[in-house]
mmCIF file of C-alpha atoms in Angstrom:
data_model
loop_
_atom_site.group_PDB
_atom_site.id
_atom_site.type_symbol
_atom_site.label_atom_id
_atom_site.label_comp_id
_atom_site.label_asym_id
_atom_site.label_seq_id
_atom_site.Cartn_x
_atom_site.Cartn_y
_atom_site.Cartn_z
ATOM 1 C CA MET A 1 43.430 63.593 12.784
ATOM 2 C CA ALA A 2 41.769 60.718 14.562
ATOM 3 C CA HIS A 3 43.877 57.614 14.596
ATOM 4 C CA GLU A 4 42.454 54.164 13.801
ATOM 5 C CA PRO A 5 42.481 51.827 16.809
ATOM 6 C CA LYS A 6 44.858 48.928 16.567
ATOM 7 C CA GLY A 7 45.232 45.432 17.975
ATOM 8 C CA ARG A 8 42.830 44.516 20.754
ATOM 9 C CA GLU A 9 41.036 47.870 20.547
ATOM 10 C CA ARG A 10 39.945 47.066 17.015
ATOM 11 C CA GLU A 11 38.891 43.546 17.967
ATOM 12 C CA GLN A 12 36.704 44.837 20.786
ATOM 13 C CA ARG A 13 34.315 46.669 18.472
ATOM 14 C CA PRO A 14 30.928 44.999 19.074
ATOM 15 C CA GLU A 15 29.688 45.635 15.564
ATOM 16 C CA GLU A 16 32.598 43.625 14.079
ATOM 17 C CA ARG A 17 32.219 40.536 16.243
ATOM 18 C CA GLN A 18 31.309 37.388 14.324
ATOM 19 C CA PRO A 19 27.951 35.889 15.262
ATOM 20 C CA GLU A 20 27.991 32.506 16.967
ATOM 21 C CA LYS A 21 27.163 29.541 14.789
ATOM 22 C CA GLN A 22 23.713 28.105 15.217
ATOM 23 C CA ARG A 23 23.134 24.406 15.300
ATOM 24 C CA PRO A 24 21.184 23.147 12.275
ATOM 25 C CA GLU A 25 18.176 22.170 14.380
ATOM 26 C CA GLU A 26 18.047 25.753 15.787
ATOM 27 C CA ARG A 27 18.025 27.631 12.461
ATOM 28 C CA ARG A 28 14.738 29.399 11.816
ATOM 29 C CA PRO A 29 12.650 26.896 13.798
ATOM 30 C CA GLU A 30 9.449 28.519 12.614
ATOM 31 C CA GLU A 31 10.289 27.326 9.080
ATOM 32 C CA GLN A 32 11.283 23.784 10.065
ATOM 33 C CA ARG A 33 8.869 20.992 10.828
ATOM 34 C CA PRO A 34 9.333 19.119 14.130
ATOM 35 C CA GLY A 35 10.364 15.954 12.260
ATOM 36 C CA VAL A 36 13.198 17.767 10.466
ATOM 37 C CA ARG A 37 14.421 19.404 13.670
ATOM 38 C CA LEU A 38 14.354 16.032 15.427
ATOM 39 C CA ALA A 39 16.414 14.475 12.609
ATOM 40 C CA TRP A 40 19.015 17.273 12.936
ATOM 41 C CA LEU A 41 19.229 16.696 16.674
ATOM 42 C CA LEU A 42 19.621 12.901 16.366
ATOM 43 C CA ARG A 43 22.237 13.307 13.636
ATOM 44 C CA ARG A 44 24.241 15.711 15.796
ATOM 45 C CA TRP A 45 24.156 13.182 18.640
ATOM 46 C CA TRP A 46 25.591 10.590 16.305
ATOM 47 C CA GLU A 47 28.245 12.879 14.765
ATOM 48 C CA GLU A 48 29.407 14.078 18.175
ATOM 49 C CA ALA A 49 29.419 10.602 19.734
ATOM 50 C CA GLY A 50 33.162 10.200 19.019
ATOM 51 C CA ASN A 51 34.206 13.628 20.291
ATOM 52 C CA ALA A 52 34.426 12.537 23.925
ATOM 53 C CA SER A 53 37.859 11.621 25.256
ATOM 54 C CA GLY A 54 38.715 8.140 24.053
ATOM 55 C CA GLY A 55 35.302 7.737 22.400
ATOM 56 C CA THR A 56 34.623 6.249 18.985
ATOM 57 C CA ARG A 57 31.582 7.069 16.900
ATOM 58 C CA PRO A 58 29.648 3.842 16.101
ATOM 59 C CA THR A 59 28.785 2.984 12.516
ATOM 60 C CA GLN A 60 25.131 3.240 11.528
ATOM 61 C CA GLN A 61 25.044 -0.521 11.000
ATOM 62 C CA ALA A 62 26.270 -1.207 14.546
ATOM 63 C CA LEU A 63 23.988 1.459 15.990
ATOM 64 C CA ALA A 64 20.946 0.072 14.132
ATOM 65 C CA SER A 65 21.620 -3.345 15.659
ATOM 66 C CA LYS A 66 21.676 -1.875 19.172
ATOM 67 C CA VAL A 67 18.516 0.171 18.610
ATOM 68 C CA GLY A 68 16.611 -2.785 17.127
ATOM 69 C CA VAL A 69 15.856 -1.429 13.635
ATOM 70 C CA ASP A 70 17.373 -2.060 10.205
ATOM 71 C CA GLN A 71 20.073 0.246 8.847
ATOM 72 C CA THR A 72 17.791 1.748 6.164
ATOM 73 C CA THR A 73 15.269 2.850 8.790
ATOM 74 C CA LEU A 74 17.974 4.321 11.040
ATOM 75 C CA SER A 75 19.476 6.308 8.146
ATOM 76 C CA ARG A 76 16.054 7.926 7.589
ATOM 77 C CA TYR A 77 15.873 8.914 11.250
ATOM 78 C CA LEU A 78 19.265 10.656 10.891
ATOM 79 C CA ASN A 79 18.633 12.308 7.495
ATOM 80 C CA PRO A 80 16.952 15.749 7.775
ATOM 81 C CA LYS A 81 16.463 15.970 3.986
ATOM 82 C CA HIS A 82 14.391 12.784 3.901
ATOM 83 C CA ALA A 83 13.350 12.597 7.538
ATOM 84 C CA SER A 84 11.317 9.734 8.983
ATOM 85 C CA THR A 85 10.089 10.309 12.531
ATOM 86 C CA ALA A 86 11.734 8.061 15.102
ATOM 87 C CA PRO A 87 9.323 6.707 17.758
ATOM 88 C CA PRO A 88 9.896 7.666 21.419
ATOM 89 C CA ARG A 89 11.584 4.399 22.365
ATOM 90 C CA VAL A 90 14.134 4.797 19.531
ATOM 91 C CA VAL A 91 14.878 8.400 20.571
ATOM 92 C CA GLU A 92 15.521 7.317 24.158
ATOM 93 C CA THR A 93 17.680 4.366 23.054
ATOM 94 C CA LEU A 94 19.789 6.592 20.780
ATOM 95 C CA HIS A 95 20.252 9.082 23.624
ATOM 96 C CA THR A 96 21.562 6.307 25.869
ATOM 97 C CA HIS A 97 23.891 4.590 23.365
ATOM 98 C CA LEU A 98 25.316 7.845 21.963
ATOM 99 C CA ARG A 99 25.762 9.349 25.456
ATOM 100 C CA ALA A 100 24.086 12.569 24.372
ATOM 101 C CA PRO A 101 23.741 15.484 26.826
ATOM 102 C CA ALA A 102 21.156 14.691 29.497
ATOM 103 C CA ALA A 103 19.555 18.118 29.122
ATOM 104 C CA GLU A 104 18.639 17.405 25.482
ATOM 105 C CA LEU A 105 16.570 14.270 26.113
ATOM 106 C CA GLU A 106 13.382 16.109 27.105
ATOM 107 C CA ARG A 107 13.775 18.419 24.110
ATOM 108 C CA ALA A 108 14.056 15.414 21.795
ATOM 109 C CA ARG A 109 10.936 13.889 23.355
ATOM 110 C CA GLU A 110 8.969 17.094 22.746
ATOM 111 C CA LEU A 111 10.070 17.236 19.087
ATOM 112 C CA CYS A 112 9.167 13.550 18.693
ATOM 113 C CA ARG A 113 5.678 14.048 20.127
ATOM 114 C CA ALA A 114 5.098 17.138 17.973
ATOM 115 C CA ALA A 115 6.274 15.350 14.807
ATOM 116 C CA LEU A 116 4.097 12.278 15.421
ATOM 117 C CA GLU A 117 1.052 14.449 16.139
ATOM 118 C CA GLU A 118 1.700 16.403 12.925
ATOM 119 C CA ASN A 119 1.935 13.142 10.944
ATOM 120 C CA SER A 120 -1.358 11.970 12.449
ATOM 121 C CA ARG A 121 -3.104 15.259 11.575
ATOM 122 C CA GLN A 122 -1.830 15.122 7.988
ATOM 123 C CA ARG A 123 -3.077 11.553 7.516
ATOM 124 C CA SER A 124 -6.507 12.470 8.923
ATOM 125 C CA ALA A 125 -6.710 15.569 6.702
ATOM 126 C CA GLY A 126 -5.739 13.498 3.658
ATOM 127 C CA LEU A 127 -8.510 10.990 4.375
ATOM 128 C CA GLU A 128 -11.140 13.724 4.767
ATOM 129 C CA SER A 129 -10.062 15.548 1.568
ATOM 130 C CA GLU A 130 -10.430 12.519 -0.730
ATOM 131 C CA PRO A 131 -13.023 13.046 -3.513
ATOM 132 C CA THR A 132 -16.416 11.476 -2.830
ATOM 133 C CA GLY A 133 -17.248 10.575 -6.416
ATOM 134 C CA GLY A 134 -15.729 7.113 -6.289
ATOM 135 C CA THR A 135 -15.614 4.842 -9.338
ATOM 136 C CA GLY A 136 -15.369 1.564 -7.440
ATOM 137 C CA THR A 137 -18.013 -1.096 -7.988
ATOM 138 C CA GLY A 138 -19.711 -2.949 -5.142
ATOM 139 C CA THR A 139 -18.833 -6.658 -4.973
ATOM 140 C CA ALA A 140 -20.095 -9.732 -3.230
ATOM 141 C CA ASP A 141 -17.569 -9.060 -0.467
ATOM 142 C CA GLY A 142 -18.912 -5.553 0.105
ATOM 143 C CA GLY A 143 -15.751 -3.472 -0.468
ATOM 144 C CA THR A 144 -14.517 -0.946 -2.986
ATOM 145 C CA VAL A 145 -11.336 -1.191 -5.012
ATOM 146 C CA ASP A 146 -8.426 0.673 -3.388
ATOM 147 C CA ALA A 147 -10.670 1.978 -0.573
ATOM 148 C CA ASP A 148 -12.550 4.480 -2.797
ATOM 149 C CA ALA A 149 -15.807 5.460 -1.117
ATOM 150 C CA PRO A 150 -19.084 5.676 -3.064
ATOM 151 C CA GLY A 151 -20.098 9.304 -3.443
ATOM 152 C CA VAL A 152 -23.218 11.387 -3.894
ATOM 153 C CA THR A 153 -23.429 13.621 -6.940
ATOM 154 C CA SER A 154 -24.513 17.176 -6.162
ATOM 155 C CA GLY A 155 -26.037 19.649 -8.587
ATOM 156 C CA ASP A 156 -25.040 23.243 -9.299
ATOM 157 C CA GLY A 157 -27.833 25.818 -9.402
ATOM 158 C CA THR A 158 -27.331 28.315 -12.249
ATOM 159 C CA ASP A 159 -29.614 30.544 -14.291
ATOM 160 C CA GLY A 160 -30.534 29.586 -17.836
ATOM 161 C CA PRO A 161 -29.559 31.651 -20.895
ATOM 162 C CA GLY A 162 -33.038 33.141 -21.093
ATOM 163 C CA ALA A 163 -32.964 34.608 -17.600
ATOM 164 C CA PRO A 164 -33.798 38.321 -17.414
ATOM 165 C CA SER A 165 -30.921 40.719 -16.900
ATOM 166 C CA ARG A 166 -32.594 42.548 -14.045
ATOM 167 C CA ARG A 167 -30.993 42.271 -10.617
ATOM 168 C CA ARG A 168 -32.130 39.203 -8.684
ATOM 169 C CA PRO A 169 -32.875 39.137 -4.960
ATOM 170 C CA ARG A 170 -30.027 37.829 -2.807
ATOM 171 C CA TRP A 171 -31.936 34.716 -1.788
ATOM 172 C CA VAL A 172 -32.387 33.389 -5.354
ATOM 173 C CA VAL A 173 -28.976 31.771 -5.862
ATOM 174 C CA PRO A 174 -28.829 30.061 -2.409
ATOM 175 C CA ALA A 175 -32.380 28.796 -2.929
ATOM 176 C CA LEU A 176 -31.491 27.337 -6.349
ATOM 177 C CA VAL A 177 -28.384 25.662 -4.945
ATOM 178 C CA ALA A 178 -30.360 24.169 -2.055
ATOM 179 C CA ALA A 179 -33.062 22.902 -4.440
ATOM 180 C CA ALA A 180 -30.453 21.318 -6.708
ATOM 181 C CA LEU A 181 -28.820 19.545 -3.753
ATOM 182 C CA VAL A 182 -32.179 18.210 -2.568
ATOM 183 C CA LEU A 183 -33.036 16.937 -6.067
ATOM 184 C CA ALA A 184 -29.633 15.294 -6.418
ATOM 185 C CA PHE A 185 -29.995 13.606 -3.039
ATOM 186 C CA VAL A 186 -33.480 12.313 -3.860
ATOM 187 C CA ALA A 187 -32.334 11.053 -7.268
ATOM 188 C CA GLY A 188 -29.347 9.273 -5.710
ATOM 189 C CA THR A 189 -31.573 7.633 -3.105
ATOM 190 C CA VAL A 190 -34.012 6.404 -5.769
ATOM 191 C CA VAL A 191 -31.230 4.975 -7.938
ATOM 192 C CA ARG A 192 -29.606 3.292 -4.946
ATOM 193 C CA ASP A 193 -32.859 1.690 -3.801
ATOM 194 C CA GLN A 194 -33.651 0.528 -7.334
ATOM 195 C CA TYR A 195 -30.309 -1.025 -8.271
ATOM 196 C CA ALA A 196 -28.602 -1.920 -4.990
ATOM 197 C CA PRO A 197 -28.665 -5.686 -4.223
ATOM 198 C CA ASP A 198 -30.624 -7.023 -1.261
ATOM 199 C CA PRO A 199 -28.480 -6.435 1.850
ATOM 200 C CA ARG A 200 -29.598 -9.795 3.245
ATOM 201 C CA THR A 201 -27.916 -11.711 0.401
ATOM 202 C CA PRO A 202 -24.198 -12.496 -0.078
ATOM 203 C CA ALA A 203 -24.179 -9.969 -2.934
ATOM 204 C CA ASP A 204 -24.524 -7.088 -0.564
ATOM 205 C CA GLY A 205 -22.494 -4.212 -2.003
ATOM 206 C CA ALA A 206 -22.952 -1.694 0.809
ATOM 207 C CA ALA A 207 -19.864 -0.101 2.325
ATOM 208 C CA ALA A 208 -18.607 -1.473 5.614
ATOM 209 C CA GLY A 209 -18.343 1.196 8.312
ATOM 210 C CA ALA A 210 -16.134 1.038 11.357
ATOM 211 C CA ALA A 211 -17.878 1.060 14.756
ATOM 212 C CA ALA A 212 -17.971 4.543 16.273
ATOM 213 C CA VAL A 213 -15.663 5.096 19.244
ATOM 214 C CA SER A 214 -14.689 8.124 21.282
ATOM 215 C CA GLY A 215 -12.557 10.429 19.143
ATOM 216 C CA ALA A 216 -12.734 8.129 16.082
ATOM 217 C CA PRO A 217 -14.376 8.930 12.735
ATOM 218 C CA ALA A 218 -18.156 8.523 12.616
ATOM 219 C CA GLU A 219 -19.712 5.173 11.823
ATOM 220 C CA GLY A 220 -19.430 4.347 8.140
ATOM 221 C CA ALA A 221 -16.439 6.682 7.590
ATOM 222 C CA LEU A 222 -13.950 3.810 7.290
ATOM 223 C CA GLN A 223 -14.204 0.864 4.915
ATOM 224 C CA TRP A 224 -12.291 -2.368 4.771
ATOM 225 C CA PRO A 225 -10.053 -2.124 1.683
ATOM 226 C CA LEU A 226 -10.980 -4.519 -1.121
ATOM 227 C CA LEU A 227 -8.115 -6.646 -2.438
ATOM 228 C CA LEU A 228 -8.513 -8.798 -5.529
ATOM 229 C CA LYS A 229 -6.392 -10.460 -8.186
ATOM 230 C CA GLN A 230 -4.335 -7.974 -10.249
ATOM 231 C CA LYS A 231 -0.875 -7.528 -11.733
ATOM 232 C CA GLU A 232 0.126 -4.498 -9.657
ATOM 233 C CA ASP A 233 1.964 -4.751 -6.343
ATOM 234 C CA LEU A 234 -0.456 -4.285 -3.410
ATOM 235 C CA PHE A 235 2.486 -3.512 -1.104
ATOM 236 C CA THR A 236 1.886 -3.634 2.650
ATOM 237 C CA ARG A 237 -1.807 -4.576 2.507
ATOM 238 C CA GLY A 238 -1.036 -7.405 0.079
ATOM 239 C CA ARG A 239 1.779 -8.777 2.225
ATOM 240 C CA ALA A 240 -0.382 -8.540 5.346
ATOM 241 C CA LEU A 241 -3.114 -10.565 3.600
ATOM 242 C CA GLN A 242 -0.609 -13.219 2.549
ATOM 243 C CA HIS A 243 0.915 -13.454 6.035
ATOM 244 C CA LEU A 244 -2.590 -13.980 7.462
ATOM 245 C CA LEU A 245 -3.182 -16.751 4.918
ATOM 246 C CA LYS A 246 0.163 -18.342 5.845
ATOM 247 C CA GLU A 247 -0.979 -18.216 9.469
ATOM 248 C CA ARG A 248 -3.890 -20.423 8.317
ATOM 249 C CA GLU A 249 -1.323 -22.841 6.793
ATOM 250 C CA TYR A 250 -1.839 -21.796 3.160
ATOM 251 C CA GLU A 251 1.287 -22.058 0.999
ATOM 252 C CA VAL A 252 1.481 -18.556 -0.513
ATOM 253 C CA LYS A 253 4.377 -16.183 -1.041
ATOM 254 C CA ALA A 254 4.235 -12.957 1.003
ATOM 255 C CA ASP A 255 5.462 -10.631 -1.751
ATOM 256 C CA GLY A 256 2.440 -8.287 -2.106
ATOM 257 C CA PHE A 257 1.320 -9.602 -5.519
ATOM 258 C CA PHE A 258 -2.246 -10.991 -5.642
ATOM 259 C CA THR A 259 -1.693 -13.936 -8.022
ATOM 260 C CA ASP A 260 -3.685 -17.084 -8.861
ATOM 261 C CA GLU A 261 -2.004 -18.759 -5.875
ATOM 262 C CA THR A 262 -3.303 -16.111 -3.456
ATOM 263 C CA GLN A 263 -6.764 -16.084 -5.058
ATOM 264 C CA GLU A 264 -7.126 -19.866 -4.721
ATOM 265 C CA ALA A 265 -6.121 -19.683 -1.043
ATOM 266 C CA VAL A 266 -8.666 -16.904 -0.424
ATOM 267 C CA MET A 267 -11.465 -18.866 -2.138
ATOM 268 C CA ASP A 268 -10.699 -21.990 -0.114
ATOM 269 C CA PHE A 269 -10.712 -19.939 3.102
ATOM 270 C CA GLN A 270 -14.058 -18.356 2.141
ATOM 271 C CA ARG A 271 -15.618 -21.770 1.514
ATOM 272 C CA ARG A 272 -14.415 -22.970 4.926
ATOM 273 C CA LYS A 273 -16.021 -19.919 6.569
ATOM 274 C CA HIS A 274 -19.265 -20.293 4.546
ATOM 275 C CA LEU A 275 -18.653 -17.050 2.640
ATOM 276 C CA SER A 276 -19.264 -16.401 -1.046
ATOM 277 C CA PRO A 277 -16.066 -17.837 -2.679
ATOM 278 C CA ASP A 278 -15.402 -14.924 -5.064
ATOM 279 C CA GLY A 279 -11.675 -14.668 -4.279
ATOM 280 C CA LYS A 280 -11.997 -11.019 -3.172
ATOM 281 C CA VAL A 281 -11.024 -9.843 0.298
ATOM 282 C CA GLY A 282 -13.312 -7.137 1.682
ATOM 283 C CA LYS A 283 -15.668 -6.394 4.543
ATOM 284 C CA ARG A 284 -16.782 -10.008 5.082
ATOM 285 C CA THR A 285 -13.462 -11.787 4.639
ATOM 286 C CA TRP A 286 -11.113 -9.462 6.576
ATOM 287 C CA PRO A 287 -12.888 -9.826 9.968
ATOM 288 C CA GLN A 288 -12.777 -13.631 9.615
ATOM 289 C CA LEU A 289 -9.105 -13.580 8.587
ATOM 290 C CA VAL A 290 -7.539 -11.277 11.209
ATOM 291 C CA LYS A 291 -6.672 -12.480 14.702
ATOM 292 C CA GLU A 292 -6.542 -10.795 18.101
ATOM 293 C CA LEU A 293 -2.902 -10.709 19.151
ATOM 294 C CA GLY A 294 -1.070 -9.625 22.273
ATOM 295 C CA PRO A 295 2.359 -9.814 23.955
ATOM 296 C CA GLY A 296 3.967 -13.227 23.601
ATOM 297 C CA ALA A 297 2.263 -14.134 20.303
ATOM 298 C CA GLU A 298 4.425 -15.377 17.425
ATOM 299 C CA GLY A 299 3.986 -16.295 13.786
ATOM 300 C CA HIS A 300 2.816 -14.901 10.464
ATOM 301 C CA ALA A 301 -0.175 -13.046 11.932
ATOM 302 C CA VAL A 302 2.262 -11.028 14.070
ATOM 303 C CA LEU A 303 4.306 -10.312 10.924
ATOM 304 C CA ALA A 304 1.144 -8.987 9.231
ATOM 305 C CA LEU A 305 0.423 -6.725 12.220
ATOM 306 C CA GLN A 306 4.017 -5.423 12.364
ATOM 307 C CA GLU A 307 4.116 -4.852 8.573
ATOM 308 C CA LEU A 308 1.041 -2.607 8.814
ATOM 309 C CA LEU A 309 2.171 -0.848 12.003
ATOM 310 C CA ASN A 310 5.597 -0.123 10.511
ATOM 311 C CA ASN A 311 3.964 1.662 7.530
ATOM 312 C CA THR A 312 1.580 3.990 9.413
ATOM 313 C CA GLY A 313 4.053 6.879 9.463
ATOM 314 C CA GLN A 314 4.578 6.988 13.231
ATOM 315 C CA GLY A 315 8.124 5.602 13.100
ATOM 316 C CA GLY A 316 9.763 2.224 12.630
ATOM 317 C CA THR A 317 8.330 -0.910 14.196
ATOM 318 C CA GLU A 318 10.559 -3.969 14.224
ATOM 319 C CA VAL A 319 9.154 -6.687 11.940
ATOM 320 C CA SER A 320 10.291 -9.897 13.597
ATOM 321 C CA GLY A 321 7.228 -12.138 13.884
ATOM 322 C CA ARG A 322 7.348 -11.880 17.686
ATOM 323 C CA PHE A 323 4.921 -9.656 19.607
ATOM 324 C CA THR A 324 7.353 -7.915 21.967
ATOM 325 C CA ALA A 325 6.856 -5.186 24.557
ATOM 326 C CA ALA A 326 8.070 -2.668 21.940
ATOM 327 C CA THR A 327 5.370 -3.878 19.535
ATOM 328 C CA ALA A 328 2.739 -3.367 22.243
ATOM 329 C CA ASP A 329 4.030 0.181 22.949
ATOM 330 C CA ASP A 330 3.882 1.101 19.237
ATOM 331 C CA LEU A 331 0.400 -0.375 18.928
ATOM 332 C CA ARG A 332 -0.872 1.556 21.972
ATOM 333 C CA PHE A 333 0.516 4.803 20.514
ATOM 334 C CA PHE A 334 -1.292 4.111 17.216
ATOM 335 C CA GLN A 335 -4.544 3.346 19.051
ATOM 336 C CA ARG A 336 -4.369 6.556 21.114
ATOM 337 C CA SER A 337 -3.592 8.603 17.985
ATOM 338 C CA HIS A 338 -6.783 7.350 16.292
ATOM 339 C CA GLY A 339 -9.191 7.482 19.234
ATOM 340 C CA LEU A 340 -9.135 3.741 19.964
ATOM 341 C CA ALA A 341 -8.843 2.138 23.386
ATOM 342 C CA PRO A 342 -5.055 1.822 24.001
ATOM 343 C CA SER A 343 -5.133 -1.865 24.945
ATOM 344 C CA GLY A 344 -1.925 -2.850 23.173
ATOM 345 C CA ARG A 345 -3.813 -5.763 21.581
ATOM 346 C CA SER A 346 -4.991 -6.106 17.986
ATOM 347 C CA ASP A 347 -8.763 -6.457 17.984
ATOM 348 C CA VAL A 348 -10.847 -6.345 14.789
ATOM 349 C CA GLU A 349 -11.334 -2.580 14.965
ATOM 350 C CA THR A 350 -7.594 -1.979 15.331
ATOM 351 C CA TRP A 351 -6.938 -4.142 12.240
ATOM 352 C CA LEU A 352 -9.454 -2.020 10.295
ATOM 353 C CA PHE A 353 -7.722 1.244 11.238
ATOM 354 C CA LEU A 354 -4.277 -0.227 10.480
ATOM 355 C CA LEU A 355 -5.396 -1.334 7.005
ATOM 356 C CA VAL A 356 -6.951 2.071 6.234
ATOM 357 C CA PHE A 357 -4.217 4.381 7.581
ATOM 358 C CA GLN A 358 -1.305 3.154 5.468
ATOM 359 C CA SER A 359 1.398 5.551 4.235
ATOM 360 C CA PRO A 360 2.451 5.641 0.551
ATOM 361 C CA PRO A 361 4.536 2.521 -0.240
ATOM 362 C CA ASP A 362 8.341 2.515 -0.182
ATOM 363 C CA ASP A 363 10.784 -0.002 -1.599
ATOM 364 C CA ALA A 364 10.594 -3.291 0.287
ATOM 365 C CA PRO A 365 13.381 -3.541 2.914
ATOM 366 C CA GLU A 366 15.312 -6.716 3.581
ATOM 367 C CA TYR A 367 12.923 -8.116 6.192
ATOM 368 C CA GLN A 368 10.011 -8.045 3.742
ATOM 369 C CA ARG A 369 11.585 -10.619 1.407
ATOM 370 C CA ASP A 370 10.625 -14.279 1.676
ATOM 371 C CA THR A 371 14.143 -15.637 2.215
ATOM 372 C CA SER A 372 14.086 -17.339 5.623
ATOM 373 C CA PRO A 373 11.739 -19.556 7.663
ATOM 374 C CA LEU A 374 9.494 -17.724 10.122
ATOM 375 C CA PRO A 375 8.395 -18.739 13.619
ATOM 376 C CA SER A 376 5.329 -20.951 13.726
ATOM 377 C CA ALA A 377 2.125 -19.678 15.289
ATOM 378 C CA PRO A 378 1.261 -20.936 18.793
ATOM 379 C CA ALA A 379 -1.396 -23.632 19.002
#
């Protein structure tokens, strides 16, 4: 009778050895997005920061202060279930302060780049998949409500009920579809020419297109969003508008709500710029309102820029009212991601892309509340 091995002999059986534990960021990588894997990696750095001899793991509040972001933003970077992609500078800063293994820095950079590229592709795909049958109405400022684009109605070629039951040639259906599309296009052109206001007058209701650049959407693909008085919160775009008005020394509250106070400030600004004073901010008012900014600038216009940049989905941007080197780096990354010249300065075209490519709104963090005086703009 064969005896059963005992002790070490039994433990040496290969088939009974326990598999080694995998780190969370290494489990089934093909099923995890780069942003989630990056969040697992950053969280492990933080959890293991106190394992070194004599080391103490920093609190998230203390770590957020060292990194230069608020605690809410940092917690999203470290939460794989609700991951927010940390920008490259934050990844490198966390690696330094948490004394993470040197060999893992390049891996974290690769995950960061992959996650940011994925976010950019998803935003572009979402813009292209929006329905073209917009319901917005052209206004004197030339925009459409909530950035809905005017569409062209296309017909659908089908046979009538009296069509014979005999088999039709293969070219019949494509020919009918093509004819219906041509008729729809002609009808839309006639209606547009008949009812559209004269483009030379202030009542021009045509859509405003962004200038074509290398790698950017074609001319006319982007429109300045139209903001007007309403009860609903306009979130980041609304606060950016109000910060730009405050930069022009208008006494408005930067809370995102387009109230009578904001409308009166807009109308006064439009009169000063010889625009139609309709109180709506669209393709004619935005270019007059935004400012070109660069390193060293301070004030409410910088706050508007940082508010928009922080909500583009590429990671947290510090909203301080001061145009720092970190702000310039984040702006250059945004410009490269959208085919713009990476100048690190906010020209009119960059403002247009920032206003269009805004992520869905979140709850307003602490820095977005009007509770403290802000630095004045340079003369």
